[in-house]
Amino acid sequence: MELLVLRDGVHRLPTAEYADALRERLPEHTVVHARTPAEEREHVRTADVVTGPRIDASLLEDAEEIRLFACAYAGYGHLPVDELAEADIAVTSATGVHAPNAAEHAVGAILSFSRRFHEAARADRWQPVDPGELAGSTVTVVGLGAIGTAIAERLEPFDVTTLGVRRHPSEGGPTDEVFGPEEFHDALARTDFLVLCCPLTEDTRGLVGDREFGTLPPEAVLVNVARGAVVDTDALVRTLRRGRLGGAVLDVTDPEPLPDDHPIWGLDDVVVTPHTAGATPEYYERLADIVADNVRRLADDRPLRNLAVPAESD
């Protein structure tokens, strides 16, 4: 089976290293790394599997053997999904590669605010800061996919109560309790730390706004490692200015990046990180594990892992 690794002409991601990682895992298959547009067009004619951050729809015109496009990102909304489906090409995602590091980011944010590191960092030399204690707190995790599950698992040793919120609560989860969307406010009312790690959809856009901030206890802390638009930014600013929130850690914002004159920069109880929760030196190693597994599954005609868009013939 031939696997083609596309170049990334936008963000200059290390696709050569990614190709090497795939070769280590798939010695029985041919892995080709395209370094130029001409090489992409040449090798796409014979490739069974194509992988990379994105694929141009025009490239599919030369595709004859492709059965799978393995996207190097967890999200796939940027892909020409209709054209891929029309060409009978399945699409898989990189869901799960961010889980360990994004979970560490979220738990680190919770611990930082629990112990008030952000206040100590601003204090004048030996000025006392009274820290809190995480044990006994309630942490609500919105979204129980790979990242939400990893967060809940890492919180287990801290003697906290975990509440999970997901679209289909009957599916259960790793948290102490699981709530559906219609019970969201019941969970919010009990929350000390609200962690957002859900995908951005029409249902989750603006999920946390004035009403939700009104339900949260005034000392609760928001941690957003999802997407900026899951939170109503204006409502967040209003709530913080009124002293109705204990603080926020935002790895994502709306807009992103925030303009230099945005009011969030002037709020003491907000920590902003530049969309780095998903960054990890292990990204392409974990991605190669997923893609190599799917190449073997494809060869054996077994169900694919992280299937985002099935082939029409499936």
CSV table of C-alpha atoms in Angstrom, one decimal:
chain,number,residue,atom,x,y,z
A,1,MET,CA,0.0,0.0,0.0
A,2,GLU,CA,1.3,3.5,-0.9
A,3,LEU,CA,1.0,6.3,1.6
A,4,LEU,CA,1.5,9.9,0.4
A,5,VAL,CA,2.4,12.6,3.0
A,6,LEU,CA,1.5,16.1,1.6
A,7,ARG,CA,3.6,19.2,2.4
A,8,ASP,CA,2.1,22.0,4.5
A,9,GLY,CA,2.5,25.2,2.6
A,10,VAL,CA,0.6,27.3,5.1
A,11,HIS,CA,2.1,26.7,8.6
A,12,ARG,CA,5.3,24.9,7.5
A,13,LEU,CA,4.6,22.0,9.8
A,14,PRO,CA,7.4,19.3,10.1
A,15,THR,CA,5.8,16.9,7.6
A,16,ALA,CA,9.2,15.4,6.8
A,17,GLU,CA,9.6,14.2,10.4
A,18,TYR,CA,6.0,13.0,10.2
A,19,ALA,CA,6.8,10.9,7.1
A,20,ASP,CA,9.8,9.4,8.9
A,21,ALA,CA,7.6,8.4,11.9
A,22,LEU,CA,5.2,6.7,9.5
A,23,ARG,CA,8.0,4.8,7.8
A,24,GLU,CA,9.2,3.5,11.2
A,25,ARG,CA,5.7,2.2,11.9
A,26,LEU,CA,4.9,0.9,8.4
A,27,PRO,CA,8.0,-0.8,7.1
A,28,GLU,CA,5.8,-3.1,5.0
A,29,HIS,CA,4.3,-0.2,3.1
A,30,THR,CA,5.6,2.6,0.9
A,31,VAL,CA,5.6,6.1,2.4
A,32,VAL,CA,6.3,9.0,0.1
A,33,HIS,CA,6.8,12.6,1.2
A,34,ALA,CA,5.9,15.2,-1.4
A,35,ARG,CA,8.1,18.3,-1.1
A,36,THR,CA,6.7,20.3,-4.1
A,37,PRO,CA,3.3,20.7,-5.7
A,38,ALA,CA,4.5,18.8,-8.7
A,39,GLU,CA,5.5,15.8,-6.5
A,40,GLU,CA,2.1,15.9,-4.8
A,41,ARG,CA,0.3,15.8,-8.2
A,42,GLU,CA,2.7,13.0,-9.4
A,43,HIS,CA,2.3,10.7,-6.4
A,44,VAL,CA,-1.4,11.3,-5.8
A,45,ARG,CA,-2.1,9.3,-8.9
A,46,THR,CA,-0.9,6.0,-7.3
A,47,ALA,CA,-1.4,6.7,-3.5
A,48,ASP,CA,-3.9,4.5,-1.6
A,49,VAL,CA,-3.8,6.8,1.4
A,50,VAL,CA,-3.0,10.5,1.6
A,51,THR,CA,-2.3,12.3,4.8
A,52,GLY,CA,-1.5,15.9,5.7
A,53,PRO,CA,-3.0,19.0,7.3
A,54,ARG,CA,-5.2,19.8,4.2
A,55,ILE,CA,-5.8,18.7,0.6
A,56,ASP,CA,-6.7,20.9,-2.3
A,57,ALA,CA,-9.8,19.9,-4.1
A,58,SER,CA,-8.1,20.2,-7.5
A,59,LEU,CA,-5.6,17.5,-6.4
A,60,LEU,CA,-8.4,15.0,-6.2
A,61,GLU,CA,-8.9,15.4,-10.0
A,62,ASP,CA,-5.7,13.3,-10.4
A,63,ALA,CA,-6.5,10.8,-7.7
A,64,GLU,CA,-7.3,7.4,-8.9
A,65,GLU,CA,-6.5,5.0,-6.1
A,66,ILE,CA,-7.1,7.0,-2.9
A,67,ARG,CA,-9.3,5.2,-0.4
A,68,LEU,CA,-8.5,7.4,2.7
A,69,PHE,CA,-7.4,10.9,3.5
A,70,ALA,CA,-6.0,11.0,7.0
A,71,CYS,CA,-6.2,14.6,8.2
A,72,ALA,CA,-3.4,15.7,10.4
A,73,TYR,CA,-5.7,17.9,12.4
A,74,ALA,CA,-8.5,17.0,14.9
A,75,GLY,CA,-10.9,19.3,13.0
A,76,TYR,CA,-11.7,18.8,9.4
A,77,GLY,CA,-14.1,21.6,8.6
A,78,HIS,CA,-11.4,23.2,6.4
A,79,LEU,CA,-11.4,20.2,4.0
A,80,PRO,CA,-13.3,19.9,0.7
A,81,VAL,CA,-15.6,17.3,2.3
A,82,ASP,CA,-18.1,17.2,-0.5
A,83,GLU,CA,-15.4,16.6,-3.1
A,84,LEU,CA,-13.8,13.9,-1.0
A,85,ALA,CA,-17.2,12.1,-0.5
A,86,GLU,CA,-17.9,12.4,-4.2
A,87,ALA,CA,-14.6,10.7,-4.9
A,88,ASP,CA,-15.5,7.9,-2.5
A,89,ILE,CA,-12.6,8.8,-0.2
A,90,ALA,CA,-13.0,8.3,3.6
A,91,VAL,CA,-11.7,10.9,6.0
A,92,THR,CA,-10.2,10.3,9.4
A,93,SER,CA,-9.1,13.0,11.9
A,94,ALA,CA,-6.3,13.4,14.5
A,95,THR,CA,-8.7,13.3,17.4
A,96,GLY,CA,-6.9,12.3,20.5
A,97,VAL,CA,-3.4,13.7,19.8
A,98,HIS,CA,-4.1,16.8,21.9
A,99,ALA,CA,-5.6,15.0,24.9
A,100,PRO,CA,-2.6,14.6,27.2
A,101,ASN,CA,-1.1,18.1,26.7
A,102,ALA,CA,-4.5,19.9,26.6
A,103,ALA,CA,-5.5,18.1,29.8
A,104,GLU,CA,-2.2,19.1,31.5
A,105,HIS,CA,-2.9,22.7,30.4
A,106,ALA,CA,-6.4,22.7,31.9
A,107,VAL,CA,-5.4,21.0,35.2
A,108,GLY,CA,-2.4,23.4,35.4
A,109,ALA,CA,-4.8,26.3,35.0
A,110,ILE,CA,-7.1,24.9,37.7
A,111,LEU,CA,-4.2,24.5,40.2
A,112,SER,CA,-2.8,27.9,39.4
A,113,PHE,CA,-6.0,29.6,40.3
A,114,SER,CA,-6.7,27.4,43.2
A,115,ARG,CA,-3.4,28.3,44.7
A,116,ARG,CA,-3.6,31.8,43.3
A,117,PHE,CA,-0.3,31.8,41.5
A,118,HIS,CA,-1.5,34.5,39.2
A,119,GLU,CA,-2.0,36.8,42.2
A,120,ALA,CA,1.4,35.9,43.7
A,121,ALA,CA,3.1,36.7,40.4
A,122,ARG,CA,1.7,40.2,40.5
A,123,ALA,CA,2.3,40.8,44.2
A,124,ASP,CA,5.0,43.2,45.5
A,125,ARG,CA,7.9,40.9,46.6
A,126,TRP,CA,6.8,39.2,49.9
A,127,GLN,CA,3.2,40.4,49.9
A,128,PRO,CA,1.0,37.7,51.4
A,129,VAL,CA,-1.5,36.0,49.1
A,130,ASP,CA,-4.0,33.6,50.7
A,131,PRO,CA,-4.2,30.5,48.6
A,132,GLY,CA,-7.2,28.2,48.3
A,133,GLU,CA,-7.4,24.5,48.2
A,134,LEU,CA,-8.5,22.3,45.2
A,135,ALA,CA,-9.6,19.3,47.3
A,136,GLY,CA,-13.3,19.4,47.9
A,137,SER,CA,-14.0,21.5,44.9
A,138,THR,CA,-16.4,20.7,42.0
A,139,VAL,CA,-15.0,20.8,38.5
A,140,THR,CA,-17.4,20.7,35.6
A,141,VAL,CA,-16.0,19.5,32.3
A,142,VAL,CA,-18.0,20.4,29.2
A,143,GLY,CA,-17.3,17.9,26.4
A,144,LEU,CA,-16.3,14.3,27.3
A,145,GLY,CA,-14.3,13.4,24.2
A,146,ALA,CA,-10.6,12.6,24.3
A,147,ILE,CA,-9.6,15.8,26.0
A,148,GLY,CA,-12.5,15.9,28.5
A,149,THR,CA,-11.8,12.3,29.4
A,150,ALA,CA,-8.1,13.0,29.9
A,151,ILE,CA,-8.9,16.0,32.1
A,152,ALA,CA,-11.3,14.0,34.3
A,153,GLU,CA,-8.8,11.2,34.6
A,154,ARG,CA,-6.0,13.6,35.7
A,155,LEU,CA,-8.3,15.2,38.3
A,156,GLU,CA,-9.0,11.9,40.1
A,157,PRO,CA,-6.1,12.1,42.6
A,158,PHE,CA,-7.1,15.6,43.7
A,159,ASP,CA,-10.2,14.7,45.8
A,160,VAL,CA,-12.6,16.7,43.7
A,161,THR,CA,-16.1,16.1,42.5
A,162,THR,CA,-16.3,16.0,38.7
A,163,LEU,CA,-19.4,16.8,36.7
A,164,GLY,CA,-19.5,16.1,32.9
A,165,VAL,CA,-21.7,17.7,30.4
A,166,ARG,CA,-22.2,16.1,27.0
A,167,ARG,CA,-24.7,16.0,24.2
A,168,HIS,CA,-25.8,12.4,24.9
A,169,PRO,CA,-25.5,11.9,28.7
A,170,SER,CA,-26.7,8.3,28.3
A,171,GLU,CA,-23.3,7.5,26.9
A,172,GLY,CA,-21.9,8.1,30.4
A,173,GLY,CA,-18.3,9.2,31.0
A,174,PRO,CA,-15.4,9.3,33.4
A,175,THR,CA,-16.9,12.0,35.6
A,176,ASP,CA,-18.7,11.4,38.9
A,177,GLU,CA,-22.0,12.6,37.3
A,178,VAL,CA,-23.0,13.3,33.6
A,179,PHE,CA,-25.5,15.9,32.5
A,180,GLY,CA,-27.2,16.6,29.3
A,181,PRO,CA,-27.5,20.1,27.6
A,182,GLU,CA,-30.9,20.7,29.2
A,183,GLU,CA,-29.3,20.2,32.7
A,184,PHE,CA,-26.4,22.5,32.0
A,185,HIS,CA,-27.5,25.1,34.5
A,186,ASP,CA,-27.9,22.4,37.2
A,187,ALA,CA,-24.2,21.6,36.8
A,188,LEU,CA,-23.2,25.2,36.6
A,189,ALA,CA,-24.8,26.1,39.9
A,190,ARG,CA,-22.5,23.5,41.7
A,191,THR,CA,-19.3,24.5,39.8
A,192,ASP,CA,-16.1,25.9,41.2
A,193,PHE,CA,-14.1,25.4,38.0
A,194,LEU,CA,-15.8,25.3,34.6
A,195,VAL,CA,-13.6,23.7,31.9
A,196,LEU,CA,-14.7,24.0,28.3
A,197,CYS,CA,-13.3,21.4,25.9
A,198,CYS,CA,-16.2,20.8,23.5
A,199,PRO,CA,-16.1,21.3,19.8
A,200,LEU,CA,-17.5,24.5,18.3
A,201,THR,CA,-20.8,23.8,16.6
A,202,GLU,CA,-24.1,25.7,16.1
A,203,ASP,CA,-25.2,24.2,19.5
A,204,THR,CA,-22.1,25.3,21.4
A,205,ARG,CA,-21.5,28.7,19.8
A,206,GLY,CA,-22.1,31.2,22.6
A,207,LEU,CA,-22.8,28.4,25.0
A,208,VAL,CA,-21.6,30.4,28.0
A,209,GLY,CA,-23.1,33.9,28.1
A,210,ASP,CA,-24.9,36.2,30.5
A,211,ARG,CA,-27.4,33.6,31.7
A,212,GLU,CA,-24.7,31.0,32.3
A,213,PHE,CA,-22.5,33.4,34.1
A,214,GLY,CA,-25.5,34.4,36.2
A,215,THR,CA,-25.9,30.7,37.3
A,216,LEU,CA,-22.2,30.1,38.1
A,217,PRO,CA,-21.2,30.9,41.7
A,218,PRO,CA,-19.4,34.3,41.8
A,219,GLU,CA,-16.1,32.7,42.8
A,220,ALA,CA,-16.1,30.1,40.0
A,221,VAL,CA,-13.2,30.1,37.5
A,222,LEU,CA,-13.6,29.6,33.8
A,223,VAL,CA,-11.0,27.6,31.8
A,224,ASN,CA,-11.5,27.5,28.0
A,225,VAL,CA,-9.4,25.1,25.9
A,226,ALA,CA,-12.2,24.6,23.4
A,227,ARG,CA,-12.8,27.4,20.9
A,228,GLY,CA,-13.1,31.1,21.7
A,229,ALA,CA,-16.6,31.4,20.3
A,230,VAL,CA,-18.0,28.9,22.8
A,231,VAL,CA,-17.9,31.9,25.2
A,232,ASP,CA,-19.7,35.2,24.7
A,233,THR,CA,-16.6,37.4,25.2
A,234,ASP,CA,-18.6,40.6,25.9
A,235,ALA,CA,-20.6,38.7,28.6
A,236,LEU,CA,-17.4,37.5,30.1
A,237,VAL,CA,-15.9,41.0,30.3
A,238,ARG,CA,-19.1,42.3,31.9
A,239,THR,CA,-19.2,39.5,34.4
A,240,LEU,CA,-15.6,40.0,35.4
A,241,ARG,CA,-15.9,43.7,35.7
A,242,ARG,CA,-18.9,43.2,38.1
A,243,GLY,CA,-16.8,40.9,40.3
A,244,ARG,CA,-19.2,38.0,39.5
A,245,LEU,CA,-16.5,35.6,38.5
A,246,GLY,CA,-13.4,34.3,40.2
A,247,GLY,CA,-11.3,34.5,37.1
A,248,ALA,CA,-10.6,33.0,33.7
A,249,VAL,CA,-7.9,31.1,31.9
A,250,LEU,CA,-8.3,31.5,28.1
A,251,ASP,CA,-6.2,29.5,25.7
A,252,VAL,CA,-8.7,30.5,23.0
A,253,THR,CA,-10.5,33.8,22.5
A,254,ASP,CA,-13.1,35.5,20.3
A,255,PRO,CA,-11.7,37.3,18.3
A,256,GLU,CA,-8.4,35.5,18.1
A,257,PRO,CA,-5.9,36.9,18.6
A,258,LEU,CA,-7.3,39.6,20.8
A,259,PRO,CA,-6.6,43.2,19.6
A,260,ASP,CA,-4.1,45.1,21.6
A,261,ASP,CA,-6.8,47.4,23.0
A,262,HIS,CA,-9.2,44.7,24.0
A,263,PRO,CA,-10.5,45.1,27.6
A,264,ILE,CA,-9.6,41.5,28.5
A,265,TRP,CA,-5.9,42.6,28.6
A,266,GLY,CA,-6.7,45.0,31.4
A,267,LEU,CA,-8.4,42.5,33.7
A,268,ASP,CA,-6.2,41.2,36.5
A,269,ASP,CA,-8.1,37.9,37.0
A,270,VAL,CA,-7.7,36.7,33.4
A,271,VAL,CA,-4.7,34.7,32.1
A,272,VAL,CA,-4.5,34.4,28.3
A,273,THR,CA,-2.3,31.8,26.6
A,274,PRO,CA,-1.8,32.0,22.8
A,275,HIS,CA,-3.7,28.9,21.8
A,276,THR,CA,-1.0,26.6,23.0
A,277,ALA,CA,-2.9,24.0,25.0
A,278,GLY,CA,-2.8,21.7,22.0
A,279,ALA,CA,0.9,22.2,21.3
A,280,THR,CA,3.2,19.3,22.1
A,281,PRO,CA,6.5,17.9,20.8
A,282,GLU,CA,4.8,14.5,20.7
A,283,TYR,CA,2.1,15.7,18.2
A,284,TYR,CA,3.4,13.9,15.1
A,285,GLU,CA,4.4,10.8,17.0
A,286,ARG,CA,0.8,10.4,18.3
A,287,LEU,CA,-0.6,11.2,14.9
A,288,ALA,CA,1.7,8.6,13.2
A,289,ASP,CA,0.3,6.0,15.7
A,290,ILE,CA,-3.2,6.8,14.6
A,291,VAL,CA,-2.5,6.9,10.9
A,292,ALA,CA,-0.4,3.8,10.9
A,293,ASP,CA,-3.1,1.9,12.8
A,294,ASN,CA,-5.6,3.1,10.2
A,295,VAL,CA,-3.4,2.0,7.3
A,296,ARG,CA,-3.4,-1.5,8.8
A,297,ARG,CA,-7.1,-1.4,9.4
A,298,LEU,CA,-7.7,-0.4,5.8
A,299,ALA,CA,-5.4,-3.2,4.5
A,300,ASP,CA,-7.4,-5.7,6.6
A,301,ASP,CA,-10.8,-4.2,5.7
A,302,ARG,CA,-11.5,-3.3,9.4
A,303,PRO,CA,-13.4,-0.2,10.7
A,304,LEU,CA,-11.3,2.9,10.8
A,305,ARG,CA,-10.3,4.8,13.9
A,306,ASN,CA,-11.4,8.5,14.1
A,307,LEU,CA,-13.6,8.1,11.1
A,308,ALA,CA,-15.0,11.6,10.3
A,309,VAL,CA,-16.4,11.1,6.8
A,310,PRO,CA,-17.1,7.6,5.6
A,311,ALA,CA,-16.5,6.6,2.0
A,312,GLU,CA,-19.8,6.5,0.0
A,313,SER,CA,-19.3,2.7,-0.5
A,314,ASP,CA,-19.1,2.1,3.2
